[in-house]
Amino acid sequence: MSQDPAVSSRTDWWQTGVVYQIYPRSFADANGDGIGDLAGIAEHLDHLGGGDDALPVDAIWLSPIYPSPDFDFGYDVADYVGIDPRYGTLADFDRLVEAAHRRGLRVILDLVLNHTSHRHPWFEASRAGRDNPYADWYIWRDSPGRSRLGARRTPNNWRSYFGGSAWQWDEGRGQFYMHTFLPEQPDLNWRSPAVRAAVMDVVRTWLDRGVDGFRLDVFNTFYKDAALRSNPRRIGRRGRWSWQRHLFDRDQPDLPDALARIRNLVDSQPGRMTVGELFDNSMAKAAAYIEPKHLIFDWTFMSLRWSAAAFRDAIVARDAAFGPDRWPANVLSNHDQPRHASRFGGGLPVETVDARAKVAAALLLTLRGTPFLYYGEELGQRNLVIPNAESLDPPARRATWLSPWWNRDQARGPIAWSANRGGGFTRGTPWLPLSADFETRNVEGQAAHPGSVLSWYRRLLRLRREVPALQGGDQRLLEVGQLDVLAYVREAPAGKTDAMGASLVALNFGDAPATIQVPAAPSGVAWRPSLSTHLRPEAEAIRGSVTLAPLEALVAVGG
Ligand code: GLC
Ligand code: CA
C-alpha cells in the first residue's frame, strides 16, 4: 500500500514527533455497543491531526486491536493479522490508516510477541499433542516428579508476573507450559525457528499494509534460559515476583540477534520505527537496547513523586546512563499505571491538580526525547475509582496479599467528547464508567476555554512544532538556586550553529512564587516568553532573572 507523500517524506519523525496512545476500547464507540472501535477512532481523528483545533501530534499508537478472548483485554492475541470484529474489519483498518496518513498522522501497532492467547490456533494445535508441527511452538516441560505431599513439582521456580507459578499443568499433553503473565497467555518458544519465521511474517504483513511502526510488548522476555535454570532468590518487597532475581526468565543473550532481525525488516521501509516496552525499570538496560529509530520506554518518570528535585535527579541519572547519542522516549501515563494527574495530585483541590497537570505537560513536551501522550491526559483526566473486588482487569481479580496488584481499569476509562449522555463516547452503556466529572471535563467543553488543560496541550504542541530546538535540541539543566524549580535550556547541539534557536523552560513545582537566575540567551538578546500558564506582561524581555508564579510553567525563546 502506498504512503501519502506528506507522511513518507519525513524520516526523522520518530525523534522529533509526538506519539499519542489510544486505548481503543475507550476512545470512541461508533456502533453503540459500549466498546470503542476503529470507526470511532476514524470519526475523531480531527482531534489529533488536521484542523486548527487539533492537538498536533505526529502518530497514534493503538493498543491491541486483534481478535482476542480478552483475558488481558487484547494483550492475549488469538490472530496476529486480523482485527477483532468488535473493533471492525481489515477494511475499517485500511480506511483508518488512510485517513490518518491524509492528516499527516502515522499509525503504530502494538505487537505482543512474547505470548499468544491460549485460544490462538497455534496453541490449540500445540496442546493437542507432542508430534504435530506446532508441538514445540510453546515452552512445554515434563513435571520432575511429585512433592512429599503429592503435588506435581514444576520444572523450576519461575513465577508469573500476574501471580502464582509461571507453570500451568495441561492434562491433555501431560506436561506443564510456561506463562510469564496469565495461564491464558502461554509464552511462545522463541528458540523454535518456525516461531521466529512466523513472527517475521506478522511484522511483514503489517508493514505491507502501511503501518509506520510497532510497539513491542515486553520484548525483553522473548527468550528464556535454554536450560530453564531457577532464578536465584533475594529479599524482596511485598509481592512474590520481587523475591527472585530475574536472571533466567528474561534478557537472554539470544535476544539481540532476534531484535536485530525485526529491526532490519522494519528499517527496510523508510520512515518506520519501533518502541520497546522494557519489562524492567532499569535505565541501564533501557540504554543497552536503544538504537536510532528504535526507542525504549524509560519508566523513570512513572514512579516519581511531585518534586522538581526528584525530576532533576532522574534527568541527571538518565543523561549519565544514556549518554549524548541515545534518544529517550518520555512517558508519564499509559494503560498499565495510574494516570499522572491522579498520581501527582491525588486528594488536592481540582484547580491544583489541573495546574500540576499543566506543568507536567510542559515538561513532557519540552524535554529532550520523543513524548508519548496517553489518551485523556490532554483533559487532565483522572483515574476512575474501582476497587479490586469489582475489577475487570484479570491480575487485579487474582490479587492476593502476597501478590498485590493495582487495578488497571482505573487508568482505562472512556474519554469524554462532550457533556451529553454517554459523554459522546457511546450511545450505549460504556464498558467502564465515564469519569464522575465528565460533564465538565470533556473535549468540547475544554476546547471552548483558553485556560483549560486541553488548550494548554494544544498551545504547547503547536509551539513544539514551530521551535526546532524543542524537537531536536540538546538539553542543559540550569542551576537556578530554587529547590522547587526545574529549568533547562534546549539549544542546537554544541558546535552546530544552525537556525535551531534556543528555548528556556522554567517549571515551578511549588506553591509559592520563585525567582530564578537565568543565563543569557545565545543571541545575546533577551528571552521572550512564548507560553506561560499564567498571564505575563506583554512584550516582556527576560534578562538575568525571572519570577515565576506558583505552579507556573514558562517556555521562552531566544536566539
Ligand atoms: C504489557 C502490557 C500490559 C499487558 C502485559 C502482558 O506490559 O502493557 O498491559 O498486560 O504486557 O501482555
Ligand atoms: Ca463499538
Coordinates of C-alpha atoms and ligand atoms in Angstrom, one line a residue:
M1 CA 0.0 0.0 0.0
S2 CA 1.4 3.4 -0.9
Q3 CA 2.1 6.1 1.6
D4 CA 0.8 9.6 1.4
P5 CA 3.8 11.8 0.3
A6 CA 3.2 14.2 3.2
V7 CA 3.8 11.3 5.6
S8 CA 6.6 9.4 3.9
S9 CA 8.9 12.3 3.2
R10 CA 9.8 12.8 6.9
T11 CA 12.1 10.0 8.1
D12 CA 13.1 11.6 11.5
W13 CA 9.6 11.8 12.9
W14 CA 10.4 9.1 15.4
Q15 CA 12.7 11.6 17.0
T16 CA 11.1 15.0 16.5
G17 CA 7.5 13.9 16.7
V18 CA 4.9 13.3 19.4
V19 CA 3.1 9.9 19.7
Y20 CA -0.5 9.6 21.1
Q21 CA -1.5 6.3 22.7
I22 CA -5.1 5.2 22.0
Y23 CA -6.6 2.5 24.2
P24 CA -9.2 1.5 21.5
R25 CA -11.9 0.2 23.9
S26 CA -12.2 3.6 25.5
F27 CA -11.7 6.1 22.7
A28 CA -14.9 6.3 20.7
D29 CA -17.7 3.8 20.2
A30 CA -19.4 4.3 16.8
N31 CA -21.9 1.4 16.9
G32 CA -23.3 1.8 20.4
D33 CA -22.2 -1.5 22.0
G34 CA -20.3 0.4 24.7
I35 CA -16.8 -0.6 23.4
G36 CA -14.7 1.8 21.4
D37 CA -13.9 0.8 17.8
L38 CA -11.9 1.7 14.7
A39 CA -14.8 3.6 13.1
G40 CA -15.0 5.6 16.3
I41 CA -11.3 6.4 16.1
A42 CA -11.7 7.4 12.5
E43 CA -14.5 9.8 13.4
H44 CA -12.4 11.6 15.9
L45 CA -9.1 11.9 14.0
D46 CA -9.8 15.7 13.7
H47 CA -8.9 15.8 17.4
L48 CA -5.4 14.7 16.6
G49 CA -4.4 15.9 13.2
G50 CA -5.6 18.3 10.5
G51 CA -7.7 21.3 11.5
D52 CA -6.7 24.3 13.6
D53 CA -8.3 22.9 16.7
A54 CA -6.4 19.7 16.6
L55 CA -3.8 18.5 19.0
P56 CA -0.9 18.5 16.5
V57 CA 0.6 15.1 17.2
D58 CA 2.6 13.0 14.7
A59 CA 1.5 9.5 15.3
I60 CA -1.1 7.3 17.0
W61 CA -0.3 4.1 18.8
L62 CA -3.2 1.7 19.0
S63 CA -3.2 -0.8 21.9
P64 CA -4.0 -4.2 20.5
I65 CA -7.0 -4.5 18.1
Y66 CA -6.5 -8.1 17.1
P67 CA -9.1 -10.9 17.8
S68 CA -8.8 -11.7 21.4
P69 CA -10.8 -13.5 24.1
D70 CA -9.9 -10.6 26.3
F71 CA -8.4 -12.4 29.3
D72 CA -5.9 -9.5 29.2
F73 CA -8.0 -7.1 27.1
G74 CA -6.3 -7.6 23.8
Y75 CA -2.8 -8.4 25.1
D76 CA -3.8 -12.1 24.6
V77 CA -3.9 -12.3 20.8
A78 CA -5.8 -15.1 19.0
D79 CA -4.9 -13.9 15.5
Y80 CA -1.9 -11.6 14.8
V81 CA -3.0 -10.5 11.4
G82 CA -6.8 -9.9 11.9
I83 CA -9.0 -7.3 13.5
D84 CA -11.3 -8.2 16.4
P85 CA -14.9 -7.9 15.0
R86 CA -15.8 -5.7 17.9
Y87 CA -13.3 -3.2 16.6
G88 CA -14.2 -3.6 13.0
T89 CA -12.7 -5.2 9.9
L90 CA -9.5 -5.1 8.0
A91 CA -11.2 -2.7 5.6
D92 CA -12.0 -0.4 8.5
F93 CA -8.4 -0.6 9.5
D94 CA -7.2 0.3 6.0
R95 CA -9.6 3.2 5.9
L96 CA -8.3 4.4 9.3
V97 CA -4.7 4.2 8.2
E98 CA -5.5 6.1 5.0
A99 CA -7.4 8.8 6.9
A100 CA -4.6 9.1 9.4
H101 CA -2.0 9.5 6.7
R102 CA -4.1 12.1 5.0
R103 CA -3.8 14.2 8.1
G104 CA -0.1 13.6 8.4
L105 CA -0.6 11.1 11.3
R106 CA 1.4 7.9 11.4
V107 CA 0.0 4.6 12.8
I108 CA 1.9 2.4 15.3
L109 CA 0.6 -1.0 16.2
D110 CA 1.1 -2.9 19.4
L111 CA 2.8 -6.2 18.8
V112 CA 2.5 -8.8 21.6
L113 CA 5.1 -11.4 20.5
N114 CA 6.1 -12.9 23.8
H115 CA 2.9 -14.8 24.2
T116 CA -0.4 -15.6 22.5
S117 CA -3.8 -16.3 23.7
H118 CA -4.5 -19.9 24.8
R119 CA -7.2 -19.7 22.1
H120 CA -4.7 -18.9 19.3
P121 CA -4.8 -21.8 16.8
W122 CA -1.0 -22.3 17.3
F123 CA -1.5 -23.0 21.0
E124 CA -4.6 -25.1 20.4
A125 CA -2.5 -27.3 18.0
S126 CA 0.5 -27.3 20.3
R127 CA -1.5 -28.6 23.3
A128 CA -3.3 -31.2 21.1
G129 CA -0.2 -33.5 21.0
R130 CA 3.5 -33.9 21.1
D131 CA 4.1 -34.8 17.5
N132 CA 2.4 -32.1 15.3
P133 CA 4.2 -29.2 13.6
Y134 CA 3.2 -26.8 16.5
A135 CA 4.3 -29.1 19.3
D136 CA 7.4 -27.1 20.2
W137 CA 5.9 -23.6 19.5
Y138 CA 5.4 -23.1 23.2
I139 CA 7.6 -23.9 26.3
W140 CA 6.5 -27.4 27.4
R141 CA 8.2 -29.4 30.1
D142 CA 7.5 -32.6 32.0
S143 CA 7.0 -32.5 35.7
P144 CA 10.1 -33.6 37.6
G145 CA 8.0 -35.6 39.9
R146 CA 5.8 -35.2 43.0
S147 CA 6.5 -33.4 46.3
R148 CA 6.2 -35.3 49.5
L149 CA 2.6 -34.1 49.8
G150 CA 1.8 -35.4 46.4
A151 CA 1.7 -32.2 44.4
R152 CA 3.3 -32.1 41.0
R153 CA 6.6 -30.3 41.0
T154 CA 7.1 -27.5 38.5
P155 CA 10.1 -27.5 36.2
N156 CA 11.7 -24.6 38.1
N157 CA 10.9 -21.8 40.5
W158 CA 9.7 -19.1 37.9
R159 CA 6.7 -17.0 38.9
S160 CA 4.0 -15.4 36.8
Y161 CA 4.1 -11.6 36.9
F162 CA 0.3 -11.7 37.4
G163 CA 0.6 -14.0 40.4
G164 CA 1.2 -17.7 41.0
S165 CA 3.6 -20.1 39.4
A166 CA 4.8 -19.5 35.8
W167 CA 3.9 -23.1 35.0
Q168 CA 0.4 -24.4 34.2
W169 CA -0.3 -28.1 34.0
D170 CA -2.1 -29.3 30.9
E171 CA -3.9 -32.6 31.3
G172 CA -4.1 -33.3 27.6
R173 CA -0.4 -33.2 27.0
G174 CA 0.5 -34.3 30.5
Q175 CA 3.0 -31.5 30.7
F176 CA 3.5 -28.0 32.0
Y177 CA 3.6 -24.9 29.8
M178 CA 5.2 -21.7 30.8
H179 CA 3.4 -18.3 31.0
T180 CA 5.0 -15.0 32.2
F181 CA 1.6 -13.5 32.5
L182 CA -1.8 -15.3 32.8
P183 CA -2.3 -19.0 32.2
E184 CA -4.4 -17.8 29.3
Q185 CA -1.3 -16.2 27.8
P186 CA 1.2 -19.1 27.1
D187 CA 4.7 -17.9 26.1
L188 CA 5.9 -18.6 22.6
N189 CA 9.1 -20.7 22.2
W190 CA 11.4 -18.2 20.5
R191 CA 14.0 -20.9 20.2
S192 CA 11.9 -22.6 17.5
P193 CA 13.0 -21.3 14.0
A194 CA 9.4 -21.8 12.9
V195 CA 8.1 -19.4 15.6
R196 CA 10.7 -16.8 14.6
A197 CA 9.7 -17.1 10.9
A198 CA 6.0 -16.8 11.8
V199 CA 6.7 -13.7 13.8
M200 CA 8.6 -12.1 10.9
D201 CA 5.7 -12.8 8.7
V202 CA 3.4 -10.9 11.1
V203 CA 5.7 -7.9 11.0
R204 CA 5.9 -8.0 7.2
T205 CA 2.2 -8.3 6.9
W206 CA 1.5 -5.1 8.8
L207 CA 4.4 -3.2 7.1
D208 CA 2.9 -4.1 3.8
R209 CA -0.5 -2.8 5.0
G210 CA 1.1 0.6 5.5
V211 CA 1.8 0.6 9.2
D212 CA 4.5 3.1 10.3
G213 CA 5.9 1.3 13.3
F214 CA 5.4 -1.0 16.2
R215 CA 5.3 -1.0 20.0
L216 CA 7.0 -4.2 21.1
D217 CA 5.2 -5.5 24.2
V218 CA 7.5 -6.9 26.9
F219 CA 10.2 -7.6 24.3
N220 CA 13.0 -8.5 26.7
T221 CA 11.1 -11.6 27.8
F222 CA 11.1 -13.2 24.4
Y223 CA 13.9 -15.6 25.3
K224 CA 14.3 -17.7 28.4
D225 CA 17.3 -19.6 29.6
A226 CA 17.7 -22.7 27.3
A227 CA 18.3 -24.9 30.4
L228 CA 15.4 -23.3 32.3
R229 CA 17.5 -22.7 35.4
S230 CA 15.7 -21.5 38.5
N231 CA 16.1 -17.8 39.4
P232 CA 18.2 -17.0 42.5
R233 CA 16.2 -15.8 45.4
R234 CA 16.5 -12.5 47.0
I235 CA 14.8 -10.4 49.7
G236 CA 12.1 -8.5 48.0
R237 CA 9.2 -6.3 48.8
R238 CA 5.6 -7.3 49.2
G239 CA 4.8 -9.4 46.1
R240 CA 6.4 -12.7 45.4
W241 CA 7.7 -11.7 41.9
S242 CA 10.2 -9.4 43.7
W243 CA 11.6 -12.3 45.7
Q244 CA 13.7 -13.5 42.8
R245 CA 16.4 -12.1 40.7
H246 CA 15.0 -12.5 37.2
L247 CA 18.2 -13.7 35.6
F248 CA 16.9 -16.6 33.6
D249 CA 13.4 -15.7 32.6
R250 CA 14.3 -12.6 30.5
D251 CA 17.2 -10.6 28.8
Q252 CA 18.9 -13.7 27.4
P253 CA 22.0 -13.5 25.1
D254 CA 19.9 -14.7 22.1
L255 CA 17.6 -11.7 22.2
P256 CA 19.8 -9.0 20.5
D257 CA 20.1 -11.2 17.4
A258 CA 16.3 -11.7 17.1
L259 CA 15.7 -8.0 17.8
A260 CA 18.2 -7.1 15.0
R261 CA 16.2 -9.2 12.6
I262 CA 12.9 -7.5 13.4
R263 CA 14.6 -4.1 13.3
N264 CA 16.2 -4.8 9.9
L265 CA 12.9 -5.7 8.5
V266 CA 11.3 -2.6 9.9
D267 CA 14.2 -0.5 8.6
S268 CA 13.8 -2.0 5.1
Q269 CA 11.0 0.5 4.6
P270 CA 11.7 4.2 5.1
G271 CA 10.2 6.1 8.0
R272 CA 9.4 3.1 10.1
M273 CA 10.3 2.7 13.8
T274 CA 9.7 0.6 16.9
V275 CA 9.4 1.4 20.5
G276 CA 10.1 -1.3 23.0
E277 CA 8.3 -1.9 26.3
L278 CA 11.1 -2.8 28.6
F279 CA 9.8 -5.3 31.2
D280 CA 12.0 -3.9 33.9
N281 CA 12.7 -0.4 35.2
S282 CA 16.4 -0.3 34.8
M283 CA 17.8 2.7 32.9
A284 CA 21.0 0.9 32.1
K285 CA 19.0 -1.9 30.4
A286 CA 16.9 0.6 28.5
A287 CA 20.1 2.3 27.3
A288 CA 21.5 -1.1 26.1
Y289 CA 18.6 -1.7 23.8
I290 CA 18.2 1.8 22.2
E291 CA 19.3 2.4 18.6
P292 CA 18.4 5.1 16.0
K293 CA 14.7 4.6 15.1
H294 CA 14.3 2.0 17.9
L295 CA 13.2 3.6 21.1
I296 CA 12.8 2.1 24.5
F297 CA 10.3 3.5 27.1
D298 CA 12.1 4.8 30.1
W299 CA 9.9 4.3 33.1
T300 CA 11.7 6.7 35.4
F301 CA 9.1 9.4 35.4
M302 CA 6.3 7.0 36.1
S303 CA 7.5 6.4 39.6
L304 CA 8.4 9.9 40.7
R305 CA 6.6 12.0 43.2
W306 CA 5.7 15.6 42.6
S307 CA 9.1 17.2 43.2
A308 CA 11.3 19.3 40.9
A309 CA 14.3 17.9 42.7
A310 CA 13.2 14.3 42.0
F311 CA 12.7 15.0 38.3
R312 CA 16.0 16.8 38.2
D313 CA 17.9 13.9 39.8
A314 CA 16.2 11.5 37.4
I315 CA 17.2 13.5 34.4
V316 CA 20.8 13.7 35.5
A317 CA 20.8 9.9 36.2
R318 CA 19.3 9.2 32.8
D319 CA 21.7 11.5 31.0
A320 CA 24.5 9.6 32.6
A321 CA 23.1 6.2 31.6
F322 CA 22.0 7.2 28.1
G323 CA 24.9 9.5 27.1
P324 CA 24.6 12.0 24.3
D325 CA 23.6 9.7 21.5
R326 CA 20.7 7.6 22.8
W327 CA 17.3 9.2 22.2
P328 CA 14.9 8.9 25.1
A329 CA 11.2 8.1 25.0
N330 CA 9.3 10.1 27.6
V331 CA 6.1 9.0 29.1
L332 CA 4.0 9.9 32.2
S333 CA 1.0 7.7 31.8
N334 CA -0.1 4.5 30.0
H335 CA -2.7 1.8 30.2
D336 CA -0.9 0.0 33.0
Q337 CA -0.2 2.7 35.5
P338 CA -2.2 5.2 37.5
R339 CA -2.9 8.3 35.4
H340 CA -0.4 11.1 36.3
A341 CA -3.0 13.7 37.1
S342 CA -4.1 11.4 40.0
R343 CA -0.5 10.4 40.8
F344 CA 0.7 13.9 41.1
G345 CA -2.4 15.5 42.6
G346 CA -4.3 12.8 44.5
G347 CA -6.5 14.5 47.2
L348 CA -5.7 18.1 46.2
P349 CA -8.3 20.7 45.0
V350 CA -9.3 20.3 41.4
E351 CA -7.6 23.6 40.4
T352 CA -4.3 22.5 41.9
V353 CA -4.4 19.1 40.2
D354 CA -5.1 20.8 36.8
A355 CA -2.3 23.2 37.4
R356 CA 0.1 20.4 38.2
A357 CA -1.1 18.5 35.1
K358 CA -0.2 21.6 33.0
V359 CA 3.3 21.8 34.5
A360 CA 3.8 18.1 33.8
A361 CA 2.6 18.6 30.2
A362 CA 5.2 21.3 29.7
L363 CA 7.9 19.0 31.0
L364 CA 6.8 16.1 28.8
L365 CA 6.6 18.2 25.7
T366 CA 9.8 20.2 26.0
L367 CA 12.2 17.7 27.5
R368 CA 14.7 16.1 25.2
G369 CA 13.2 12.9 23.7
T370 CA 10.1 11.6 22.0
P371 CA 7.0 12.3 24.1
F372 CA 4.3 9.7 24.3
L373 CA 0.9 11.0 25.4
Y374 CA -1.9 8.8 26.8
Y375 CA -5.4 9.5 25.6
G376 CA -7.3 11.6 28.0
E377 CA -4.3 13.2 29.7
E378 CA -4.9 16.2 27.4
L379 CA -8.0 16.8 29.5
G380 CA -6.3 16.2 32.8
Q381 CA -8.3 13.0 33.1
R382 CA -8.0 11.3 36.5
N383 CA -8.2 7.6 37.5
L384 CA -11.6 6.0 37.9
V385 CA -12.1 4.7 41.3
I386 CA -12.9 1.0 41.1
P387 CA -12.0 -1.4 43.9
N388 CA -10.2 -4.7 43.0
A389 CA -13.3 -6.6 44.0
E390 CA -15.2 -5.0 41.1
S391 CA -12.3 -5.0 38.6
L392 CA -12.3 -6.4 35.1
D393 CA -8.5 -6.4 35.0
P394 CA -7.5 -10.1 35.5
P395 CA -4.4 -9.7 37.6
A396 CA -6.4 -7.4 40.0
R397 CA -9.0 -10.2 40.2
R398 CA -6.3 -12.7 41.1
A399 CA -4.5 -10.4 43.5
T400 CA -3.7 -11.7 47.0
W401 CA -1.8 -10.2 49.9
L402 CA 1.3 -11.9 48.6
S403 CA 0.7 -10.9 45.0
P404 CA -0.8 -7.4 45.2
W405 CA -2.0 -5.6 42.1
W406 CA -3.2 -2.2 41.2
N407 CA -6.5 -2.4 39.3
R408 CA -5.6 -1.1 35.8
D409 CA -9.3 -0.5 34.9
Q410 CA -8.8 2.8 36.8
A411 CA -6.5 4.2 34.1
R412 CA -8.6 2.9 31.2
G413 CA -11.8 4.9 31.5
P414 CA -13.5 6.3 28.4
I415 CA -12.5 9.7 27.2
A416 CA -15.5 12.2 27.1
W417 CA -16.0 14.1 24.0
S418 CA -19.0 16.2 25.2
A419 CA -21.3 16.7 28.2
N420 CA -24.0 14.6 26.5
R421 CA -25.3 11.3 27.9
G422 CA -22.5 8.8 27.4
G423 CA -20.1 11.6 27.2
G424 CA -20.2 11.5 23.4
F425 CA -18.2 8.3 23.8
T426 CA -21.1 5.9 23.3
R427 CA -24.9 6.0 22.9
G428 CA -25.0 2.7 24.7
T429 CA -23.6 1.6 28.1
P430 CA -19.9 2.2 28.3
W431 CA -17.8 -0.9 29.2
L432 CA -16.2 1.1 32.0
P433 CA -17.9 4.1 33.6
L434 CA -17.2 7.6 32.5
S435 CA -15.3 9.8 34.9
A436 CA -17.6 11.3 37.5
D437 CA -16.6 14.8 36.3
F438 CA -17.1 14.1 32.5
E439 CA -19.8 16.8 32.2
T440 CA -17.2 19.4 32.9
R441 CA -14.1 17.5 31.8
N442 CA -14.7 16.8 28.1
V443 CA -13.1 17.7 24.8
E444 CA -15.9 20.1 23.6
G445 CA -16.1 22.0 26.9
Q446 CA -12.3 22.4 27.3
A447 CA -11.9 23.3 23.7
A448 CA -14.0 26.4 24.3
H449 CA -11.9 27.5 27.3
P450 CA -8.5 29.1 26.7
G451 CA -7.5 28.3 30.3
S452 CA -8.3 24.6 30.1
V453 CA -5.8 21.7 30.2
L454 CA -6.7 20.9 26.6
S455 CA -6.0 24.4 25.4
W456 CA -2.6 24.3 27.1
Y457 CA -1.7 21.0 25.4
R458 CA -2.6 22.5 22.1
R459 CA -0.5 25.6 22.6
L460 CA 2.4 23.5 23.8
L461 CA 2.2 21.1 20.8
R462 CA 2.0 24.0 18.4
L463 CA 5.0 25.7 19.9
R464 CA 6.9 22.5 19.8
R465 CA 6.2 22.2 16.0
E466 CA 7.4 25.8 15.5
V467 CA 10.6 25.7 17.6
P468 CA 13.2 23.2 16.2
A469 CA 15.2 23.5 19.5
L470 CA 12.3 21.9 21.4
Q471 CA 12.3 18.9 19.0
G472 CA 15.9 18.1 18.4
G473 CA 18.0 20.4 20.6
D474 CA 20.4 19.4 23.3
Q475 CA 19.4 20.0 26.9
R476 CA 21.3 21.8 29.6
L477 CA 19.9 21.7 33.1
L478 CA 20.2 25.0 34.9
E479 CA 21.4 25.7 38.5
V480 CA 18.7 28.2 39.5
G481 CA 19.0 28.2 43.2
Q482 CA 15.4 27.2 43.9
L483 CA 14.5 23.7 45.1
D484 CA 11.0 23.8 43.6
V485 CA 12.0 24.9 40.1
L486 CA 13.2 22.7 37.3
A487 CA 14.7 24.7 34.5
Y488 CA 16.6 23.9 31.4
V489 CA 17.7 25.3 28.0
R490 CA 17.2 23.4 24.8
E491 CA 19.5 24.6 22.0
A492 CA 21.4 23.4 18.9
P493 CA 24.0 20.7 19.7
A494 CA 27.4 22.1 20.6
G495 CA 29.4 23.2 17.5
K496 CA 26.2 23.4 15.4
T497 CA 25.2 26.9 14.7
D498 CA 22.1 26.3 12.5
A499 CA 18.8 28.2 12.7
M500 CA 17.6 26.0 15.5
G501 CA 17.4 28.8 18.0
A502 CA 17.1 28.1 21.7
S503 CA 14.4 27.7 24.3
L504 CA 14.3 28.3 28.0
V505 CA 11.9 26.2 30.1
A506 CA 11.2 27.0 33.7
L507 CA 8.7 24.9 35.7
N508 CA 7.7 25.9 39.2
F509 CA 6.5 22.7 41.0
G510 CA 5.9 24.7 44.2
D511 CA 3.0 26.6 45.7
A512 CA 5.0 29.8 46.3
P513 CA 6.4 32.3 43.8
A514 CA 10.0 31.7 43.0
T515 CA 12.7 34.0 41.5
I516 CA 15.4 32.2 39.5
Q517 CA 18.6 33.3 37.8
V518 CA 18.6 32.6 34.1
P519 CA 21.6 32.5 31.7
A520 CA 21.8 34.9 28.7
A521 CA 20.0 33.8 25.6
P522 CA 22.5 32.6 23.0
S523 CA 21.6 35.5 20.7
G524 CA 22.7 38.0 23.4
V525 CA 19.2 39.4 23.2
A526 CA 16.7 38.7 26.0
W527 CA 14.5 35.6 26.2
R528 CA 10.9 36.2 25.0
P529 CA 8.2 34.3 26.8
S530 CA 6.2 32.3 24.2
L531 CA 4.0 30.4 26.5
S532 CA 3.0 30.6 30.1
T533 CA 0.3 29.0 32.2
H534 CA 0.0 32.5 33.8
L535 CA -0.5 36.0 32.5
R536 CA 2.8 37.7 31.8
P537 CA 3.4 41.3 30.8
E538 CA 3.1 41.9 27.1
A539 CA 6.4 42.1 25.2
E540 CA 8.3 41.0 28.3
A541 CA 12.0 40.6 28.0
I542 CA 13.7 38.2 30.4
R543 CA 17.3 39.0 31.3
G544 CA 19.3 37.8 34.4
S545 CA 16.3 36.6 36.4
V546 CA 12.6 35.9 36.2
T547 CA 9.9 35.5 38.9
L548 CA 7.6 32.5 38.4
A549 CA 4.1 32.4 39.9
P550 CA 3.1 29.3 42.0
L551 CA 2.8 26.3 39.6
E552 CA 3.8 28.4 36.6
A553 CA 5.2 26.7 33.5
L554 CA 7.1 29.1 31.3
V555 CA 8.6 28.5 27.9
A556 CA 10.7 31.3 26.4
V557 CA 12.6 31.5 23.1
G558 CA 15.8 33.3 22.3
G559 CA 18.5 33.3 19.6
Ligands
GLC1 C1 2.5 -5.3 28.8 C2 1.2 -4.5 28.5 C3 0.2 -5.0 29.6 C4 0.0 -6.5 29.5 C5 1.3 -7.2 29.5 C6 1.1 -8.6 29.1 O1 3.1 -5.0 30.0 O2 1.4 -3.2 28.6 O3 -1.0 -4.3 29.5 O4 -0.9 -6.9 30.5 O5 2.2 -6.7 28.6 O6 0.9 -8.7 27.7
CA2 CA -18.3 -0.3 19.4

